[in-house]
């Protein structure tokens, strides 16, 4: 993912442009470079000052058979001059590089939206691979959309012909031709892409020039073709923003930066032990580039070795960190129990993905909440946090580090595949606004006769942290139950009861901020309660509902365990509580268990994020006298989105419109 940096001046921040936004989806074969194309379009969009949110959607296979339906890769971006909270419900523009890309994505395009298709790829063979019985570009089946098709493949070959590339290499420039056309359509500057291509192919300048030629050719085609109909240029003004330095950031990048910031605020070097797994691997990749901040990265031979190495680093006096996705978190389970029993600080990042076992490696889900809160043997509690967006990952990572070192406990930070891969603008914070939480290691005996008790506790029930080798502080530590205070092995019933209770009380006593209402009143008819990446669609749906006069509020929980002290009383202020989540109702169960509130689930487990319209329909259903029972997010049963603008998903034919 390319990074764009944009300095918002006070003059820009005070401007108030006409509010509008557009959702564009690039789709094609997994070898067509759709993620790269989308990433570079995101870079140019961020430099233009637009607010944005992205949704990379790609297959799990490293290289699926070319032209097949399960090999389709797509990248969606929602950008505009308004606040953008989601990647958009439905695209306004679909750029389809082959029949399979069209087949998989066209039904998500809104009625009247624009299809740009590479007719050069719509051969009989490719149509058969995509399960088309006839050519959709000519048989009238796309009549409810605007269609613009031309031979992008041939136009690319013509553009790069002077460079003497073979057909296969030349066609690899097709994504740059398409990007050039998209840059023209939305009045974007090509120069940042040109600079990026020169840097990327610095050792192969011929390839750089060929890709630049394709980029320029696509741009020139839009400028000079003078096509009638839907191909027009649209300028979308920059979004209003506070003055400051902005950059695009993915969830994985923000977590990496937040972990480093947290270690710095604690005054500790950081050790990261990881094992590659989608979608968590990017955290290891980013941290490996930050060695100058006292960061040590270690790619272990397996998940168990990864977490155990991090526990060892914490025992030695560093901040141990590890990350994985659901299958790897399952493997790390016993070692998490070891960290809880030894009461060492450890940050565990879980980038959730769909399904049990290896499941859906590249699709998003929120189905590890039970695993995070309850998923260890022997009554082993730990604090659990959840980030709401890519940018939010930075602060949540700092909070995880703070809790870990102040309470001497492992902490789990939940994200998901959507947050990890998605990008959005992030205002680079002034770190002077973050209070340091420096660690004080034990250096002296803490008991009579010069003895050291490794499990003597402070007011937080946290034990002292003594580096091994500190003179006079020899102590025992391990994974078998030990006596409270001394740390010596102790199997006695009374001691085990005491140690189980104190571990529980320590985590239950972690002080977390009181729960606030994100949007709406602190009492009313309906509360929509979310966690994690459902923030964007919930917030937009509640905003639209309130504009229609509906009595609904949005509550979003960051501290999953322990929960804020006022949360139960707050939830009881509402007649109804609905919990949208990408699982079968896990947070709903926790809320019912903890607070005895009649929370009802809105569930979705398709591997795709929630649409705003799905949550709007649930609000209408709940407030329309049809409450009761579970609510399923079935897109086939949902009404069309209401009129009015929040994020570019409420328009008819492709034509950016002003906000309501």
Coordinates of C-alpha atoms in Angstrom, one line a residue, residues 27 32 84 117 182 216 282 302 360 366 401 501 516 550 569 621:
X27 CA -12.0 -5.7 -10.6
X32 CA -4.2 -7.9 -13.3
X84 CA -16.2 9.2 4.7
X117 CA -15.1 -3.0 -19.5
X182 CA -9.4 6.8 -13.8
X216 CA -0.3 8.6 -20.0
X282 CA 1.7 -7.1 7.4
X302 CA 5.5 -21.6 14.2
X360 CA -11.6 -17.8 4.8
X366 CA -15.5 -10.8 13.9
X401 CA 0.7 -1.4 25.9
X501 CA -9.6 -15.1 42.5
X516 CA -19.9 7.3 25.8
X550 CA -35.9 8.3 14.4
X569 CA -26.8 1.3 33.2
X621 CA -37.8 -2.7 11.5

